[in-house]
Amino acid sequence: MRDRTIKLILLGPPGAGKGTQAERISEAKGIAHISTGDMLRMNMRIETELGIAAKTYVEKGELVPDEVIIGMVKERISKPDCEDGFLLDGFPRTVAQADALSLITDIDLVINIESSEELILKRICGRRMCPACGKAFHISRHDSGVCDKCGCELYQRTDDNQETVRNRLAVYYRQTEPLIDYYRSLGKLRTLDGDRSIEEVLRDILSLVDAL
Ligand code: AP5
Ligand code: MG
């Protein structure tokens, strides 16, 4: 175990680059990457009870009920690979989830990635995902159609279409954006401009983490 654990939250609208950055931060810092979206998609793919229950919410771009998500995250962060810390991507997404998290553990830093709607739509509509490892690609930079990590054929998420993205954005503004003030008032929030290159955003995130 390291001297100090690192517990981070990545906040931001759909398509801001949370998953893209989380993968890189997790690799650079050796901490677990916990994406509630990836966990739900995996459950949907293998048709667990949780996956079947979540499917209608995810496909409409609505949030899965808090109690389901909170139970799932609680169990996940109790696993041994979270002992050195973890990075939460897509959780919490409501004040009730943030309150529940505060009863389980203390978070060191909340990184809020801002992005413009125009870029969000371009990024999401061109995103392709690996069904096995959850890695995201963009068709403008990756045209082979297969994952460079595991060789699986990439697919497009069922919620990655213009109509659902608009609803996901509305849900974000209504239910998740209030967490910006929530964490700001706790003195834990740092905000970054996500409309830059992946490398520029990553560099800024890593310097915030290194300053902890
Ligand atoms: P989730 O999977 O969490 O989706 P999301 O929050 O809508 O965010 P995305 O995954 O769409 O975007 P991202 O920020 O990760 O962007 P990415 O890095 O992939 O949730 C899906 C659904 O599950 C929810 O709608 C809900 O139903 C349910 N759910 C999940 N968590 C829940 C919770 N806590 N409570 C209740 N329900 C929950 O990047 C997007 C694209 O842009 C990629 O192609 C990438 O290559 C590209 N890109 C990224 N960064 C850059 C950059 N800097 N420059 C250029 N391209 C970039
Ligand atoms: Mg994501």
XYZ file of N, CA and C and ligand atoms in Angstrom:
694
model
N 0.820 -1.210 0.000
C 0.000 0.000 0.000
C 0.858 1.267 0.000
N 0.395 2.303 -0.733
C 1.104 3.582 -0.763
C 0.952 4.313 0.558
N 1.827 5.340 0.840
C 1.734 6.151 2.067
C 0.375 6.805 2.178
N -0.109 7.237 1.017
C -1.305 8.059 1.011
C -2.245 7.563 -0.076
N -3.500 7.473 0.271
C -4.468 7.073 -0.755
C -4.884 8.316 -1.549
N -5.357 8.097 -2.766
C -5.871 9.213 -3.574
C -7.306 8.879 -3.947
N -8.224 9.745 -3.532
C -9.642 9.502 -3.849
C -10.183 10.701 -4.618
N -10.523 10.438 -5.867
C -10.903 11.526 -6.776
C -12.291 11.307 -7.354
N -12.909 12.432 -7.721
C -14.161 12.384 -8.487
C -13.945 13.181 -9.767
N -14.385 12.629 -10.886
C -14.406 13.405 -12.138
C -15.846 13.775 -12.424
N -16.096 15.070 -12.444
C -17.444 15.590 -12.674
C -17.456 16.256 -14.051
N -18.610 16.268 -14.687
C -18.685 16.955 -15.977
C -19.835 16.416 -16.793
N -20.302 17.179 -17.769
C -21.415 16.734 -18.594
C -21.048 15.517 -19.439
N -22.051 14.858 -20.043
C -21.752 13.750 -20.947
C -20.803 14.224 -22.039
N -19.829 13.420 -22.377
C -18.921 13.750 -23.474
C -17.825 14.740 -23.114
N -17.737 15.151 -21.844
C -16.702 16.123 -21.454
C -15.309 15.491 -21.497
N -15.271 14.156 -21.467
C -13.976 13.472 -21.497
C -13.632 12.791 -20.178
N -14.641 12.529 -19.350
C -14.382 11.907 -18.045
C -13.729 10.527 -18.211
N -14.342 9.687 -19.062
C -13.814 8.335 -19.235
C -12.419 8.342 -19.851
N -12.232 9.217 -20.837
C -10.937 9.317 -21.532
C -9.834 9.705 -20.539
N -10.129 10.698 -19.710
C -9.125 11.147 -18.738
C -8.965 10.116 -17.623
N -10.087 9.523 -17.197
C -10.030 8.575 -16.081
C -9.101 7.407 -16.400
N -9.176 6.928 -17.617
C -8.329 5.798 -18.005
C -6.846 6.171 -17.856
N -6.515 7.398 -18.285
C -5.115 7.838 -18.240
C -4.660 8.142 -16.813
N -5.536 8.745 -16.009
C -5.166 9.081 -14.620
C -4.965 7.783 -13.831
N -5.884 6.850 -14.043
C -5.807 5.582 -13.324
C -4.479 4.874 -13.639
N -4.077 4.937 -14.897
C -2.812 4.304 -15.298
C -1.622 5.062 -14.690
N -1.666 6.404 -14.764
C -0.534 7.203 -14.263
C -0.387 7.091 -12.753
N -1.498 6.989 -12.033
C -1.442 7.032 -10.565
C -1.644 5.662 -9.907
N -1.931 4.647 -10.715
C -2.095 3.296 -10.169
C -3.294 3.182 -9.238
N -4.378 3.879 -9.578
C -5.591 3.772 -8.755
C -6.739 3.215 -9.603
N -7.695 2.612 -8.910
C -8.813 1.971 -9.628
C -9.709 3.017 -10.295
N -10.139 2.697 -11.500
C -11.078 3.559 -12.239
C -12.468 2.961 -12.098
N -13.354 3.699 -11.454
C -14.715 3.198 -11.249
C -15.685 4.045 -12.052
N -16.193 3.458 -13.138
C -17.157 4.164 -13.973
C -18.512 3.485 -13.787
N -19.468 4.214 -13.217
C -20.789 3.611 -13.013
C -21.452 3.304 -14.364
N -21.192 4.148 -15.370
C -21.743 3.889 -16.706
C -21.203 2.570 -17.259
N -19.883 2.350 -17.156
C -19.290 1.093 -17.650
C -19.855 -0.108 -16.885
N -20.019 0.066 -15.575
C -20.541 -1.050 -14.768
C -21.972 -1.392 -15.201
N -22.769 -0.353 -15.441
C -24.152 -0.602 -15.883
C -24.168 -1.265 -17.257
N -23.303 -0.769 -18.174
C -23.289 -1.347 -19.539
C -22.860 -2.811 -19.501
N -21.890 -3.140 -18.643
C -21.447 -4.532 -18.521
C -22.608 -5.405 -18.020
N -23.317 -4.895 -17.023
C -24.475 -5.637 -16.498
C -25.580 -5.781 -17.544
N -25.747 -4.733 -18.384
C -26.766 -4.810 -19.434
C -26.363 -5.856 -20.466
N -25.058 -5.896 -20.770
C -24.576 -6.813 -21.805
C -24.765 -8.268 -21.402
N -24.462 -8.575 -20.129
C -24.595 -9.980 -19.709
C -25.974 -10.256 -19.083
N -26.837 -9.246 -19.173
C -28.242 -9.374 -18.767
C -28.436 -9.843 -17.328
N -27.714 -9.217 -16.413
C -27.969 -9.482 -14.987
C -29.285 -8.800 -14.626
N -29.767 -9.108 -13.435
C -31.016 -8.488 -12.963
C -30.840 -6.961 -12.932
N -29.681 -6.524 -12.424
C -29.401 -5.083 -12.354
C -29.367 -4.468 -13.754
N -28.729 -5.181 -14.687
C -28.608 -4.688 -16.063
C -29.973 -4.561 -16.731
N -30.833 -5.549 -16.506
C -32.170 -5.518 -17.114
C -32.966 -4.347 -16.530
N -32.826 -4.135 -15.220
C -33.559 -3.030 -14.569
C -33.027 -1.669 -15.027
N -31.708 -1.579 -15.299
C -31.096 -0.290 -15.652
C -31.352 0.111 -17.108
N -31.542 -0.910 -17.976
C -31.576 -0.681 -19.422
C -32.525 0.449 -19.857
N -33.750 0.444 -19.358
C -34.716 1.454 -19.831
C -34.276 2.863 -19.451
N -33.686 3.003 -18.283
C -33.211 4.335 -17.860
C -32.054 4.778 -18.756
N -31.059 3.898 -18.909
C -29.854 4.256 -19.659
C -30.219 4.605 -21.102
N -31.077 3.801 -21.716
C -31.405 4.041 -23.132
C -32.188 5.327 -23.354
N -32.873 5.800 -22.320
C -33.592 7.075 -22.454
C -32.732 8.249 -22.009
N -31.592 7.948 -21.414
C -30.728 9.023 -20.909
C -31.170 9.530 -19.555
N -31.990 8.737 -18.874
C -32.425 9.106 -17.515
C -31.482 8.476 -16.500
N -31.490 8.996 -15.290
C -30.631 8.404 -14.260
C -31.266 7.149 -13.679
N -30.428 6.162 -13.420
C -30.847 4.938 -12.739
C -31.098 5.332 -11.267
N -32.126 4.749 -10.611
C -32.433 5.188 -9.239
C -31.232 5.158 -8.291
N -31.194 6.168 -7.422
C -30.063 6.336 -6.498
C -29.733 5.071 -5.714
N -30.766 4.395 -5.161
C -30.455 3.263 -4.274
C -29.706 2.155 -5.013
N -30.017 1.967 -6.303
C -29.341 0.923 -7.098
C -27.870 1.301 -7.262
N -27.642 2.556 -7.635
C -26.285 3.026 -7.924
C -25.442 3.075 -6.642
N -26.026 3.561 -5.575
C -25.275 3.693 -4.324
C -24.831 2.306 -3.832
N -25.731 1.322 -3.900
C -25.382 -0.038 -3.485
C -24.246 -0.596 -4.337
N -24.321 -0.333 -5.641
C -23.310 -0.844 -6.580
C -21.934 -0.230 -6.278
N -21.904 1.082 -6.021
C -20.620 1.764 -5.767
C -20.052 1.354 -4.408
N -20.932 1.237 -3.433
C -20.493 0.854 -2.082
C -19.753 -0.489 -2.144
N -20.349 -1.416 -2.855
C -19.743 -2.743 -2.976
C -18.405 -2.661 -3.721
N -18.392 -1.866 -4.788
C -17.175 -1.763 -5.623
C -16.011 -1.167 -4.851
N -16.263 -0.103 -4.045
C -15.112 0.530 -3.391
C -14.641 -0.232 -2.153
N -15.357 -1.303 -1.824
C -14.875 -2.124 -0.710
C -13.898 -3.198 -1.207
N -13.659 -3.261 -2.529
C -12.780 -4.296 -3.101
C -11.309 -3.941 -2.845
N -10.453 -4.965 -2.772
C -9.038 -4.736 -2.448
C -8.322 -3.762 -3.387
N -8.707 -3.729 -4.674
C -7.987 -2.840 -5.598
C -8.291 -1.358 -5.341
N -9.178 -1.066 -4.403
C -9.468 0.343 -4.075
C -8.731 0.793 -2.810
N -7.937 -0.104 -2.243
C -7.243 0.242 -0.993
C -6.295 1.424 -1.148
N -5.665 1.546 -2.321
C -4.742 2.668 -2.551
C -5.456 3.911 -3.049
N -6.748 3.786 -3.234
C -7.527 4.924 -3.717
C -8.282 4.555 -4.968
N -9.026 5.519 -5.474
C -9.830 5.265 -6.668
C -10.254 6.577 -7.304
N -10.771 6.411 -8.497
C -11.218 7.555 -9.273
C -12.653 7.266 -9.694
N -13.581 8.103 -9.250
C -14.989 7.895 -9.589
C -15.342 8.686 -10.843
N -15.861 7.998 -11.834
C -16.202 8.612 -13.129
C -17.698 8.396 -13.347
N -18.476 9.485 -13.254
C -19.928 9.366 -13.455
C -20.696 9.133 -12.165
N -20.019 9.238 -11.060
C -20.638 9.112 -9.738
C -19.896 10.036 -8.796
N -20.573 10.784 -7.923
C -22.008 10.909 -7.786
C -22.613 11.790 -8.870
N -23.923 11.651 -9.045
C -24.630 12.398 -10.079
C -25.855 13.096 -9.526
N -26.111 12.891 -8.253
C -27.226 13.589 -7.580
C -26.719 13.957 -6.187
N -27.412 14.905 -5.563
C -27.025 15.275 -4.199
C -27.190 14.072 -3.267
N -28.240 13.274 -3.480
C -28.436 12.089 -2.628
C -27.250 11.128 -2.754
N -26.706 10.982 -3.970
C -25.536 10.102 -4.147
C -24.311 10.696 -3.449
N -24.150 12.011 -3.540
C -22.995 12.660 -2.892
C -23.099 12.536 -1.373
N -24.303 12.707 -0.844
C -24.498 12.551 0.604
C -24.169 11.121 1.031
N -24.628 10.144 0.245
C -24.361 8.739 0.590
C -22.863 8.462 0.546
N -22.196 9.014 -0.450
C -20.742 8.799 -0.568
C -20.015 9.378 0.645
N -20.470 10.539 1.104
C -19.785 11.185 2.230
C -19.885 10.336 3.502
N -20.865 9.460 3.553
C -20.983 8.583 4.728
C -20.081 7.357 4.605
N -19.631 7.076 3.381
C -18.789 5.884 3.157
C -17.310 6.243 3.240
N -16.932 7.385 2.651
C -15.503 7.718 2.549
C -15.289 9.220 2.366
N -14.030 9.667 2.541
C -13.677 11.073 2.299
C -13.021 11.206 0.932
N -13.430 12.204 0.188
C -12.864 12.438 -1.142
C -11.819 13.549 -1.037
N -10.685 13.393 -1.750
C -9.618 14.411 -1.680
C -9.877 15.574 -2.633
N -10.332 15.237 -3.838
C -10.413 16.267 -4.871
C -11.522 15.932 -5.874
N -12.245 16.983 -6.291
C -13.291 16.814 -7.315
C -12.875 17.654 -8.517
N -12.651 16.990 -9.633
C -12.223 17.709 -10.833
C -13.428 17.846 -11.758
N -13.776 19.107 -12.017
C -14.944 19.391 -12.845
C -14.458 19.749 -14.249
N -14.775 18.894 -15.231
C -14.345 19.149 -16.609
C -15.490 19.842 -17.349
N -15.247 21.083 -17.743
C -16.273 21.838 -18.476
C -16.132 21.594 -19.975
N -17.262 21.623 -20.686
C -17.178 21.480 -22.136
C -18.382 22.150 -22.800
N -18.187 22.620 -24.042
C -19.280 23.303 -24.729
C -20.191 22.272 -25.396
N -21.478 22.624 -25.532
C -22.443 21.669 -26.097
C -22.082 21.264 -27.527
N -21.535 22.222 -28.284
C -21.194 21.932 -29.675
C -20.165 20.786 -29.747
N -19.133 20.890 -28.916
C -18.109 19.844 -28.906
C -18.640 18.538 -28.326
N -19.472 18.663 -27.295
C -20.049 17.465 -26.668
C -20.776 16.619 -27.721
N -21.604 17.276 -28.532
C -22.366 16.537 -29.544
C -21.450 15.871 -30.556
N -20.404 16.600 -30.993
C -19.467 16.021 -31.968
C -18.737 14.833 -31.360
N -18.314 15.002 -30.116
C -17.543 13.926 -29.474
C -18.398 12.687 -29.256
N -19.627 12.912 -28.780
C -20.463 11.750 -28.453
C -20.941 11.034 -29.707
N -21.343 11.797 -30.722
C -21.880 11.123 -31.911
C -20.783 10.371 -32.673
N -19.526 10.749 -32.496
C -18.430 10.039 -33.178
C -17.724 9.024 -32.284
N -18.292 8.793 -31.100
C -17.611 7.864 -30.177
C -17.939 6.414 -30.509
N -16.939 5.565 -30.408
C -17.135 4.124 -30.541
C -16.461 3.471 -29.328
N -17.100 2.406 -28.832
C -16.664 1.805 -27.569
C -16.214 0.362 -27.758
N -15.299 -0.060 -26.877
C -14.927 -1.472 -26.857
C -15.887 -2.195 -25.906
N -16.540 -3.268 -26.369
C -17.487 -3.971 -25.497
C -16.796 -4.707 -24.350
N -15.514 -5.022 -24.515
C -14.832 -5.804 -23.480
C -14.220 -4.928 -22.402
N -13.412 -3.910 -22.798
C -12.716 -3.125 -21.765
C -13.340 -1.758 -21.532
N -14.307 -1.359 -22.347
C -14.993 -0.076 -22.125
C -14.245 1.128 -22.655
N -13.081 0.903 -23.310
C -12.306 2.044 -23.812
C -13.092 2.780 -24.909
N -13.009 4.136 -24.871
C -13.720 4.942 -25.876
C -12.754 5.442 -26.940
N -13.221 5.439 -28.177
C -12.436 5.949 -29.309
C -13.288 6.980 -30.028
N -12.643 7.769 -30.898
C -13.429 8.688 -31.722
C -13.097 8.406 -33.172
N -14.149 8.370 -34.015
C -13.940 7.986 -35.416
C -12.978 8.927 -36.146
N -12.828 10.172 -35.662
C -11.922 11.104 -36.346
C -10.448 10.747 -36.119
N -10.181 9.964 -35.075
C -8.777 9.606 -34.787
C -8.520 8.111 -34.875
N -9.584 7.336 -35.073
C -9.438 5.884 -35.008
C -10.401 5.271 -36.008
N -9.856 4.737 -37.137
C -10.808 4.244 -38.141
C -10.748 2.744 -38.367
N -9.988 2.008 -37.533
C -9.879 0.570 -37.778
C -11.137 -0.179 -37.325
N -11.910 0.418 -36.416
C -13.123 -0.252 -35.937
C -12.856 -1.326 -34.894
N -11.569 -1.498 -34.495
C -11.288 -2.482 -33.439
C -10.511 -1.827 -32.295
N -10.657 -2.393 -31.105
C -9.997 -1.842 -29.911
C -8.496 -2.104 -29.982
N -7.687 -1.053 -29.704
C -6.239 -1.245 -29.771
C -5.692 -1.954 -28.544
N -6.563 -2.188 -27.544
C -6.120 -2.878 -26.331
C -6.435 -4.369 -26.421
N -7.712 -4.682 -26.805
C -8.082 -6.104 -26.804
C -8.518 -6.658 -28.150
N -8.516 -5.829 -29.187
C -8.820 -6.351 -30.524
C -10.291 -6.596 -30.798
N -11.172 -6.213 -29.862
C -12.615 -6.443 -30.082
C -13.183 -5.427 -31.061
N -14.243 -5.837 -31.732
C -14.910 -4.915 -32.649
C -15.646 -3.834 -31.849
N -15.474 -2.579 -32.243
C -16.078 -1.473 -31.495
C -17.569 -1.348 -31.822
N -18.335 -0.780 -30.892
C -19.765 -0.567 -31.124
C -20.127 0.856 -30.718
N -21.318 1.290 -31.135
C -21.790 2.615 -30.739
C -22.806 2.441 -29.605
N -22.653 3.175 -28.537
C -23.578 3.087 -27.408
C -25.000 3.428 -27.854
N -25.989 2.697 -27.304
C -27.374 2.944 -27.723
C -27.850 4.331 -27.278
N -27.171 4.933 -26.275
C -27.574 6.279 -25.828
C -26.748 7.371 -26.506
N -25.913 7.008 -27.476
C -25.106 8.009 -28.185
C -25.759 8.456 -29.478
N -26.946 9.029 -29.389
C -27.583 9.620 -30.566
C -28.067 11.000 -30.138
N -28.253 11.892 -31.133
C -28.562 13.306 -30.851
C -29.688 13.477 -29.840
N -30.788 12.717 -30.044
C -31.968 12.922 -29.204
C -31.673 12.563 -27.746
N -31.054 11.387 -27.546
C -30.760 10.961 -26.163
C -29.708 11.857 -25.531
N -28.747 12.315 -26.334
C -27.717 13.198 -25.768
C -28.355 14.478 -25.254
N -29.345 15.002 -25.992
C -30.016 16.235 -25.529
C -30.709 15.979 -24.190
N -31.306 14.811 -24.058
C -31.948 14.511 -22.776
C -30.895 14.315 -21.683
N -29.788 13.646 -22.028
C -28.731 13.445 -21.011
C -28.189 14.785 -20.535
N -28.104 15.752 -21.468
C -27.617 17.083 -21.074
C -28.627 17.765 -20.135
N -29.922 17.645 -20.483
C -30.957 18.263 -19.631
C -30.923 17.633 -18.235
N -30.763 16.317 -18.201
C -30.685 15.608 -16.913
C -29.440 16.069 -16.147
N -28.351 16.244 -16.878
C -27.114 16.729 -16.226
C -27.343 18.097 -15.575
N -27.932 19.045 -16.332
C -28.125 20.399 -15.781
C -29.043 20.370 -14.561
N -30.077 19.526 -14.662
C -31.073 19.504 -13.580
C -30.552 18.766 -12.342
N -29.924 17.605 -12.530
C -29.644 16.753 -11.380
C -28.179 16.702 -10.943
N -27.267 16.936 -11.874
C -25.851 16.764 -11.529
C -25.116 18.079 -11.330
N -25.461 19.099 -12.138
C -24.746 20.376 -12.026
C -24.756 20.956 -10.603
N -25.842 20.764 -9.831
C -25.817 21.273 -8.453
C -24.635 20.744 -7.616
N -24.033 19.644 -8.057
C -22.883 19.109 -7.304
C -21.657 20.015 -7.409
N -21.643 20.892 -8.406
C -20.517 21.823 -8.532
C -20.485 22.720 -7.286
N -21.632 23.299 -6.947
C -21.686 24.143 -5.735
C -21.509 23.315 -4.471
N -22.040 22.120 -4.493
C -21.946 21.218 -3.338
C -20.468 21.013 -2.961
N -19.651 20.661 -3.982
C -18.240 20.392 -3.679
C -17.426 21.680 -3.561
N -17.890 22.753 -4.237
C -17.184 24.030 -4.085
C -17.285 24.495 -2.631
N -18.480 24.327 -2.067
C -18.661 24.798 -0.687
C -17.847 23.958 0.302
N -17.449 22.763 -0.105
C -16.584 21.942 0.764
C -15.103 22.224 0.508
N -14.828 23.119 -0.465
C -13.444 23.486 -0.784
C -12.694 22.410 -1.557
N -13.434 21.489 -2.194
C -12.768 20.359 -2.866
C -12.765 20.470 -4.383
N -13.435 21.489 -4.914
C -13.651 21.545 -6.367
C -12.561 22.296 -7.117
N -12.123 21.725 -8.258
C -11.256 22.441 -9.195
C -11.890 22.280 -10.573
N -11.946 23.375 -11.335
C -12.601 23.322 -12.643
C -11.585 23.511 -13.762
N -11.725 22.713 -14.826
C -10.800 22.773 -15.964
C -11.572 22.944 -17.268
N -10.925 23.548 -18.237
C -11.512 23.674 -19.564
C -11.256 22.378 -20.346
N -12.354 21.626 -20.608
C -12.222 20.345 -21.296
C -12.236 20.457 -22.816
N -12.365 21.690 -23.335
C -12.413 21.871 -24.794
C -11.011 21.971 -25.395
N -10.048 21.365 -24.767
C -8.671 21.368 -25.291
C -8.281 19.933 -25.625
N -7.040 19.747 -26.033
C -6.647 18.384 -26.422
C -6.634 17.472 -25.194
N -6.724 16.179 -25.439
C -6.705 15.185 -24.363
C -5.438 15.381 -23.519
N -4.317 15.629 -24.186
C -3.026 15.756 -23.477
C -2.994 16.992 -22.592
N -3.535 18.118 -23.108
C -3.525 19.356 -22.298
C -4.383 19.207 -21.042
N -5.569 18.595 -21.219
C -6.461 18.426 -20.069
C -5.792 17.490 -19.058
N -5.207 16.409 -19.558
C -4.557 15.437 -18.670
C -3.427 16.082 -17.869
N -2.625 16.900 -18.548
C -1.494 17.549 -17.871
C -1.990 18.389 -16.682
N -3.078 19.141 -16.903
C -3.614 19.972 -15.813
C -4.181 19.125 -14.673
N -4.844 18.034 -15.045
C -5.409 17.173 -13.992
C -4.278 16.577 -13.161
N -3.239 16.081 -13.839
C -2.157 15.436 -13.085
C -1.450 16.446 -12.185
N -1.342 17.723 -12.621
C -0.683 18.664 -11.703
C -1.561 18.956 -10.487
N -2.873 18.945 -10.665
C -3.750 19.126 -9.485
C -3.594 17.935 -8.526
N -3.532 16.738 -9.092
C -3.414 15.538 -8.254
C -2.047 15.529 -7.557
N -1.005 15.913 -8.280
C 0.330 15.915 -7.676
C 0.460 16.945 -6.560
N -0.383 17.976 -6.608
C -0.307 19.026 -5.588
C -1.054 18.622 -4.296
N -1.696 17.464 -4.316
C -2.490 17.061 -3.122
C -1.587 16.818 -1.923
P -22.020 7.411 -18.390
O -21.465 6.243 -19.082
O -21.393 7.894 -17.157
O -22.150 8.584 -19.451
P -22.030 10.183 -19.346
O -21.850 10.800 -18.031
O -23.216 10.656 -20.119
O -20.705 10.503 -19.946
P -20.060 9.882 -21.211
O -19.508 8.531 -20.887
O -21.017 9.985 -22.354
O -18.912 10.943 -21.502
P -17.418 11.035 -20.966
O -17.319 12.328 -20.235
O -16.980 9.803 -20.280
O -16.665 11.206 -22.352
P -15.551 10.283 -23.054
O -14.285 10.353 -22.312
O -16.084 8.934 -23.387
O -23.555 7.148 -18.049
C -24.418 6.565 -19.006
C -25.793 6.347 -18.379
O -25.703 5.415 -17.267
C -26.466 7.585 -17.764
O -27.159 8.340 -18.740
C -27.392 6.948 -16.730
O -28.513 6.402 -17.337
C -26.551 5.797 -16.182
N -25.711 6.195 -15.035
C -24.335 6.183 -14.987
N -23.904 6.600 -13.792
C -25.017 6.889 -13.062
C -25.222 7.401 -11.751
N -24.182 7.710 -10.959
N -26.486 7.578 -11.338
C -27.556 7.268 -12.124
N -27.425 6.777 -13.379
C -26.169 6.608 -13.853
O -15.341 11.127 -24.402
C -16.361 11.223 -25.397
C -15.726 11.187 -26.795
O -14.913 12.348 -26.947
C -14.805 9.990 -27.043
O -14.956 9.593 -28.394
C -13.387 10.539 -26.807
O -12.428 9.889 -27.609
C -13.548 12.014 -27.202
N -12.730 12.928 -26.375
C -12.638 12.960 -25.017
N -11.842 13.973 -24.605
C -11.426 14.617 -25.736
C -10.583 15.753 -25.970
N -10.010 16.459 -24.968
N -10.363 16.126 -27.240
C -10.939 15.443 -28.270
N -11.742 14.368 -28.121
C -11.984 13.951 -26.864
Mg -17.875 7.968 -19.823
